[in-house]
Coordinates of C-alpha atoms in Angstrom, one line a residue:
Chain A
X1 CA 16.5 6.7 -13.5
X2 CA 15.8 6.8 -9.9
X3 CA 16.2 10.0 -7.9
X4 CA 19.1 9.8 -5.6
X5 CA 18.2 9.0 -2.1
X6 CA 19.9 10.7 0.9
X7 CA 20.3 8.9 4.5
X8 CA 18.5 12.1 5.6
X9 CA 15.5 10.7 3.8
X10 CA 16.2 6.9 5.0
X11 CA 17.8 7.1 8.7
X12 CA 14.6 8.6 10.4
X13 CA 12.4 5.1 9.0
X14 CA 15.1 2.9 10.7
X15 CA 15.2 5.6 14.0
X16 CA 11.1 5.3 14.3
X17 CA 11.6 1.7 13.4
X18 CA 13.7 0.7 16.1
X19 CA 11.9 2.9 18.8
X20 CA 8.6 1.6 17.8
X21 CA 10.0 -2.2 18.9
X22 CA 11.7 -1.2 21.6
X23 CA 8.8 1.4 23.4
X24 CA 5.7 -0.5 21.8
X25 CA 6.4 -4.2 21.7
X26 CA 9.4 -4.3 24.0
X27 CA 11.7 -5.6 21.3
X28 CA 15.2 -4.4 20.7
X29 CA 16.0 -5.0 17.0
X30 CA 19.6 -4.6 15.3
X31 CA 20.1 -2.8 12.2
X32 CA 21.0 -5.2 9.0
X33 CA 23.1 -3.5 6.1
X34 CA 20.5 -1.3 4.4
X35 CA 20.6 -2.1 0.7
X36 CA 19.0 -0.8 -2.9
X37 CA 15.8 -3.0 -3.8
X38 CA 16.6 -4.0 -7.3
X39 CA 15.2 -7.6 -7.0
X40 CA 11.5 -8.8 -5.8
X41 CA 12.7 -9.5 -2.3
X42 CA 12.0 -9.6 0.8
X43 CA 9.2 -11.9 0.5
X44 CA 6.6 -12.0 3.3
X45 CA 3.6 -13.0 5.0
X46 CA 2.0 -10.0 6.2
X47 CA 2.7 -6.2 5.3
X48 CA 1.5 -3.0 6.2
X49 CA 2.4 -0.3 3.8
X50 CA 1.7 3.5 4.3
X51 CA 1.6 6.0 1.9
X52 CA 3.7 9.4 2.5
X53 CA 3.2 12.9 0.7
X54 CA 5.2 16.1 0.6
X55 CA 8.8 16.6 0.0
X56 CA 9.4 13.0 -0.4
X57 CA 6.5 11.2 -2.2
X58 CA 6.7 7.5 -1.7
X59 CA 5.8 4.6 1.1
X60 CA 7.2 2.8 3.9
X61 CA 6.4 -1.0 4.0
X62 CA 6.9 -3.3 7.0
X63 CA 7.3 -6.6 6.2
X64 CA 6.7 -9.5 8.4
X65 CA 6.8 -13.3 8.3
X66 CA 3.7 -14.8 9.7
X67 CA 6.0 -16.3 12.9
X68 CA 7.8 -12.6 13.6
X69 CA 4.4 -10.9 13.0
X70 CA 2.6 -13.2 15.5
X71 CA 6.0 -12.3 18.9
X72 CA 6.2 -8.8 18.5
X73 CA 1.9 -7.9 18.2
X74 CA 1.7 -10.5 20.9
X75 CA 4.2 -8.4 23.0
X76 CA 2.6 -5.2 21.6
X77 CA -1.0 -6.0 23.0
X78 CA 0.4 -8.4 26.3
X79 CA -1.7 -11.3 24.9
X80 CA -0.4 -14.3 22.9
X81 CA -1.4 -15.0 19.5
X82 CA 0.3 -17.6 17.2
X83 CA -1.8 -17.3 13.9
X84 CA -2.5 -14.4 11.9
X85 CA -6.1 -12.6 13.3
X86 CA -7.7 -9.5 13.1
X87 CA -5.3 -8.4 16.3
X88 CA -2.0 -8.9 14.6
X89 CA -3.5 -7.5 11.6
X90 CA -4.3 -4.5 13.2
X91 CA -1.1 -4.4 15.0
X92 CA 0.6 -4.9 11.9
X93 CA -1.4 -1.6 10.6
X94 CA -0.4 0.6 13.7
X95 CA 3.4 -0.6 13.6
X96 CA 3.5 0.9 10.0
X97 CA 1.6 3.8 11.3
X98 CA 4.0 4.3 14.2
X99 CA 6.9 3.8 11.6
X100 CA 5.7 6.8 9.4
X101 CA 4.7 8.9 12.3
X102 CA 8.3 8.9 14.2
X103 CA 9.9 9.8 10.6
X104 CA 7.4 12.2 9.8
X105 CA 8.4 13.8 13.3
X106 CA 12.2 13.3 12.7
X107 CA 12.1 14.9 9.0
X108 CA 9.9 18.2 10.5
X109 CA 12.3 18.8 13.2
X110 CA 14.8 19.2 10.1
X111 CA 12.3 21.3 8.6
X112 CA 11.1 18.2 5.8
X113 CA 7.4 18.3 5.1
X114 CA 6.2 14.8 5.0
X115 CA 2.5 13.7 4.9
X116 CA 1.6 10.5 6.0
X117 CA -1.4 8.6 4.8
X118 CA -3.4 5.8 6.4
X119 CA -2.0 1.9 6.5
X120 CA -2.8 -0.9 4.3
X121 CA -2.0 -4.1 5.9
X122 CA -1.7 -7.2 3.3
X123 CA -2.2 -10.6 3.7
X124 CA -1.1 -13.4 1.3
X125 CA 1.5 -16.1 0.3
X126 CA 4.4 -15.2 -1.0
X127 CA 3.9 -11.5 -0.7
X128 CA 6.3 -9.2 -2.7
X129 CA 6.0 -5.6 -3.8
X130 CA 7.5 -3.3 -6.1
X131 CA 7.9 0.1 -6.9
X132 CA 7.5 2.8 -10.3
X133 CA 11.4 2.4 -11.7
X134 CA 12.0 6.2 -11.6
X135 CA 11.5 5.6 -7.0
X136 CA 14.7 4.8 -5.4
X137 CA 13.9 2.2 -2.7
X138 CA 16.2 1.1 0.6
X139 CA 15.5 -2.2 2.1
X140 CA 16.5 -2.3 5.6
X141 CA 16.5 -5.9 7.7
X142 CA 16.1 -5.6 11.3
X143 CA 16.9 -9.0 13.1
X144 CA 15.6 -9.7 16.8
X145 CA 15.0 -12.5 19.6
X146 CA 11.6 -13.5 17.8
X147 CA 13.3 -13.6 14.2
X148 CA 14.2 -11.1 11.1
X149 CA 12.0 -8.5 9.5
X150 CA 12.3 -5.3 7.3
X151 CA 10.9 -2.1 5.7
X152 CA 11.3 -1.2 2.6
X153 CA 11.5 2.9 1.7
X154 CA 10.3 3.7 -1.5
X155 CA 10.6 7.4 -2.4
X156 CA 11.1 9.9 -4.9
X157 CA 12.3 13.2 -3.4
X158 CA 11.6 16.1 -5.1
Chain B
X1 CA -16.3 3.7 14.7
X2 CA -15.7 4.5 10.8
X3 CA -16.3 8.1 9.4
X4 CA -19.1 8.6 7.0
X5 CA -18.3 8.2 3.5
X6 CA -20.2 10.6 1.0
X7 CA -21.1 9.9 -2.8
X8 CA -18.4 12.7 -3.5
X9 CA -15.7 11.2 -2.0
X10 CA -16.2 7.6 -4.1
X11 CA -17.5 8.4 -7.0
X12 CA -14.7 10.1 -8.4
X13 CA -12.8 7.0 -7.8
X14 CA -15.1 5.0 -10.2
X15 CA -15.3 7.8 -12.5
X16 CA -12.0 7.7 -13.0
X17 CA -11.3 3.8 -13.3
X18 CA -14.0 3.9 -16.0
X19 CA -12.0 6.7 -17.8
X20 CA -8.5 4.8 -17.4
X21 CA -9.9 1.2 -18.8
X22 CA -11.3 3.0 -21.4
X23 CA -8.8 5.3 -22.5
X24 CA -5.6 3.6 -21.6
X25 CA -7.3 0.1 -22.3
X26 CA -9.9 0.4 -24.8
X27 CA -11.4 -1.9 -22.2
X28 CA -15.3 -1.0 -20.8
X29 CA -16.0 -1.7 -17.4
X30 CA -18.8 -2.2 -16.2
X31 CA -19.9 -0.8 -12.6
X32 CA -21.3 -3.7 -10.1
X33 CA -22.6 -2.9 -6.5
X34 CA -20.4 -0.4 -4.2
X35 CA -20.4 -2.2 -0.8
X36 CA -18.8 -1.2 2.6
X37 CA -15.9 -3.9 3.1
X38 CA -16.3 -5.6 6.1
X39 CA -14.6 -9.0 5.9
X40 CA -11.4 -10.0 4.2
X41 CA -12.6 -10.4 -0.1
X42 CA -11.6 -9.5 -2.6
X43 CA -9.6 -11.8 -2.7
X44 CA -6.7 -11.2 -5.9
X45 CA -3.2 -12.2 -6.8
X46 CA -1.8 -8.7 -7.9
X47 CA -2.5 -5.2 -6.5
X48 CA -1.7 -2.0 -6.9
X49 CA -2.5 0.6 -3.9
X50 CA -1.5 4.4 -3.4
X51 CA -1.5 6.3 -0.5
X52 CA -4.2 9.8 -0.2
X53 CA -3.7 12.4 2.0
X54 CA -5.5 15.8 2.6
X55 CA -9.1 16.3 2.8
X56 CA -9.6 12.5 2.7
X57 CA -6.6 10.5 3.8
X58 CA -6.2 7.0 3.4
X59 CA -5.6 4.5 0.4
X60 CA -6.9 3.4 -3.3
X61 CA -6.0 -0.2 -4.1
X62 CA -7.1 -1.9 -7.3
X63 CA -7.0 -5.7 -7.1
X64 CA -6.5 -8.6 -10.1
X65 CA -6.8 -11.8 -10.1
X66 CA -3.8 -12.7 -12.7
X67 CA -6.1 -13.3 -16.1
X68 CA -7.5 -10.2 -15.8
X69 CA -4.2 -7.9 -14.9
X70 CA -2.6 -9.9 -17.6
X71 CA -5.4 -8.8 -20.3
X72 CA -5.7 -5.5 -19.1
X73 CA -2.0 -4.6 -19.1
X74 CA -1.4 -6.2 -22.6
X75 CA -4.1 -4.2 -24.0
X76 CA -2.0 -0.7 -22.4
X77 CA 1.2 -1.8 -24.1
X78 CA 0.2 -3.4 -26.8
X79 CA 1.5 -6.5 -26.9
X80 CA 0.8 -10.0 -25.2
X81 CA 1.9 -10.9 -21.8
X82 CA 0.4 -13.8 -20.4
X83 CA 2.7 -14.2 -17.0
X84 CA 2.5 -11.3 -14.7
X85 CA 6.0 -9.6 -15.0
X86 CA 7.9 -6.7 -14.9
X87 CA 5.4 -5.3 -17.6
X88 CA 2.4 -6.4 -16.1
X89 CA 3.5 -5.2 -12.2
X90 CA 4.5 -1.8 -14.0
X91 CA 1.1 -1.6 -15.6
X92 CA -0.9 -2.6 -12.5
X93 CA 1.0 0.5 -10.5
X94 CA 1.0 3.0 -13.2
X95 CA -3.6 2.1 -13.7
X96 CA -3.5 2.7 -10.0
X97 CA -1.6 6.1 -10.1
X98 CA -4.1 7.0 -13.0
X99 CA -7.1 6.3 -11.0
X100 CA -5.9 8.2 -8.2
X101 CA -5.1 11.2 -10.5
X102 CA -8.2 11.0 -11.7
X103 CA -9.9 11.2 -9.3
X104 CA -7.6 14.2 -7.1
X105 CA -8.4 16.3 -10.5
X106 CA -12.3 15.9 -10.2
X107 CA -12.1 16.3 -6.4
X108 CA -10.4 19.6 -7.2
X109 CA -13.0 20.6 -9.4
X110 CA -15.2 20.5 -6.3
X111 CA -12.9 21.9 -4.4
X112 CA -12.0 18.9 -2.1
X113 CA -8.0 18.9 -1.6
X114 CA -5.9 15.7 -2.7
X115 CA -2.4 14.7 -2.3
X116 CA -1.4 11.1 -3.9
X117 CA 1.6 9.1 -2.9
X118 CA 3.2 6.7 -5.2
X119 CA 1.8 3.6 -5.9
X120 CA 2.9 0.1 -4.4
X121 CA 2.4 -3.1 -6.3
X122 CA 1.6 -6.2 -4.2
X123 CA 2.6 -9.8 -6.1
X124 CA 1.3 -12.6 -3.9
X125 CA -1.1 -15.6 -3.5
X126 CA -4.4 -15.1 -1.9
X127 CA -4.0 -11.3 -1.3
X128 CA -6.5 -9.9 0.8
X129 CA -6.2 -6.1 2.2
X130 CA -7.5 -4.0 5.9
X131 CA -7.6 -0.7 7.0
X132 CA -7.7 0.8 10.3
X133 CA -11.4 -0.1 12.2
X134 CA -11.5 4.1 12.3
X135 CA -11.5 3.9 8.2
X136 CA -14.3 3.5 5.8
X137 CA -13.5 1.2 3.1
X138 CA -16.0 1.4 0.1
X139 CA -15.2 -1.9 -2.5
X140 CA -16.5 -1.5 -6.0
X141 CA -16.3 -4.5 -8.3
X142 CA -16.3 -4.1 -12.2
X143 CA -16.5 -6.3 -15.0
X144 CA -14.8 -6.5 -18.6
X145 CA -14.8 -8.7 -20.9
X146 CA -11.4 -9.5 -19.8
X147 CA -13.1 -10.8 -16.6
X148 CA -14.0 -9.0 -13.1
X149 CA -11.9 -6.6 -10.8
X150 CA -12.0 -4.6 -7.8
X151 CA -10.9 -1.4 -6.4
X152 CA -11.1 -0.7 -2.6
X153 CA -11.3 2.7 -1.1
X154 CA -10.1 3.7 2.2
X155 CA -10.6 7.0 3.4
X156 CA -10.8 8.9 6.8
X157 CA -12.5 12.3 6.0
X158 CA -11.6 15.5 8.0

């Protein structure tokens, strides 16, 4: 069975989220309804995943569609690109690394030890992921002006 | 520009795949040439990756082409799968958790300080992987009988 997962645990991903668009790529995002993963989606183009240690073991994935992905690096580095590159790849990367960083500085300020690792971005068709059945995982959409993304919280608290 | 990447930090990596085929899998693997990744291959359809922090921080990810993650996996459970599903995406994330176990015990041994996340299991079509331009990633093919695999890792030493 998977742990039970707190909003203390989740709400810091969707604060860091939602300031990394808005201070980093000049994007507000809206909140979607946060939900229990249970199935394969979301499906994707591009990912960058992160790893995270300490009180809560688990990741944090970012999720993009190749379109989405494409806007908000663009606005991120103040140059256009419309197909996937090493620069929205790297983006990509740093937005997941932004992501964990703001939560990791959220959860210590509640006195929550969380390590963060270093990102993976992934590339692919049809990109899904999924998670050891005894990790509780939150999918949270974010919809903006350049189109619909989400991270997906996978952790197992201890 | 990446950090060096010593012997120590790798081998216990492929140590410890060689020990999980052959133990979990009753597979041998054979060890092909370590290379520094620079462009985007492996290229696989199924991956399972796991997040390191401490001494080394950064990411394992071993990648399968479906033939081979199929084969692999059966041999685990004991039974035939020929379709990656639920089984065979469980089985890709638990022989990536093992290989990272592995290899934090023998890095303990030396004294070299590990912390593993969970792992994250990527389902997709052409799946190729990148880390950060700061990050050292080592790829290591192997070959089975059951065909030829990869794992790549990532790591940012202190």
């Amino acid at each position: 069975m998977p742990t039970a997962i707190k909003a203390d645990h989740i709400n810091p991903f969707i604060h860091s989220t939602l300031n990394v668009l808005e201070t980093m790529a000049f994007t507000k995002a809206q909140i979607g309804k946060p939900h229990l993963k249970t199935g394969e989606e979301p499906v994707c183009d591009i990912s960058g995943s992160i790893g995270l240690t300490g009180e809560a073991a688990g990741s944090v994935t970012v999720n993009f569609v190749k379109g989405v992905a494409c806007q908000i690096v663009s606005r991120m580095r103040g140059e256009e690109h419309t197909e996937i590159d090493a620069t929205i790849k790297d983006g990509v990367g740093e937005i997941a690394n932004m992501v964990a960083g703001g939560a990791k500085g959220e959860m210590q300020a509640k006195n929550m030890n969380l390590s963060i690792a270093l990102p993976t971005v992934t590339l692919g068709h049809e990109l899904t992921h999924s998670h050891p059945h005894d990790v509780t995982c939150v999918v949270v959409p974010f919809t903006t002006d350049t189109g619909s993304f989400t991270i997906e919280v996978a952790l197992k608290t201890s």
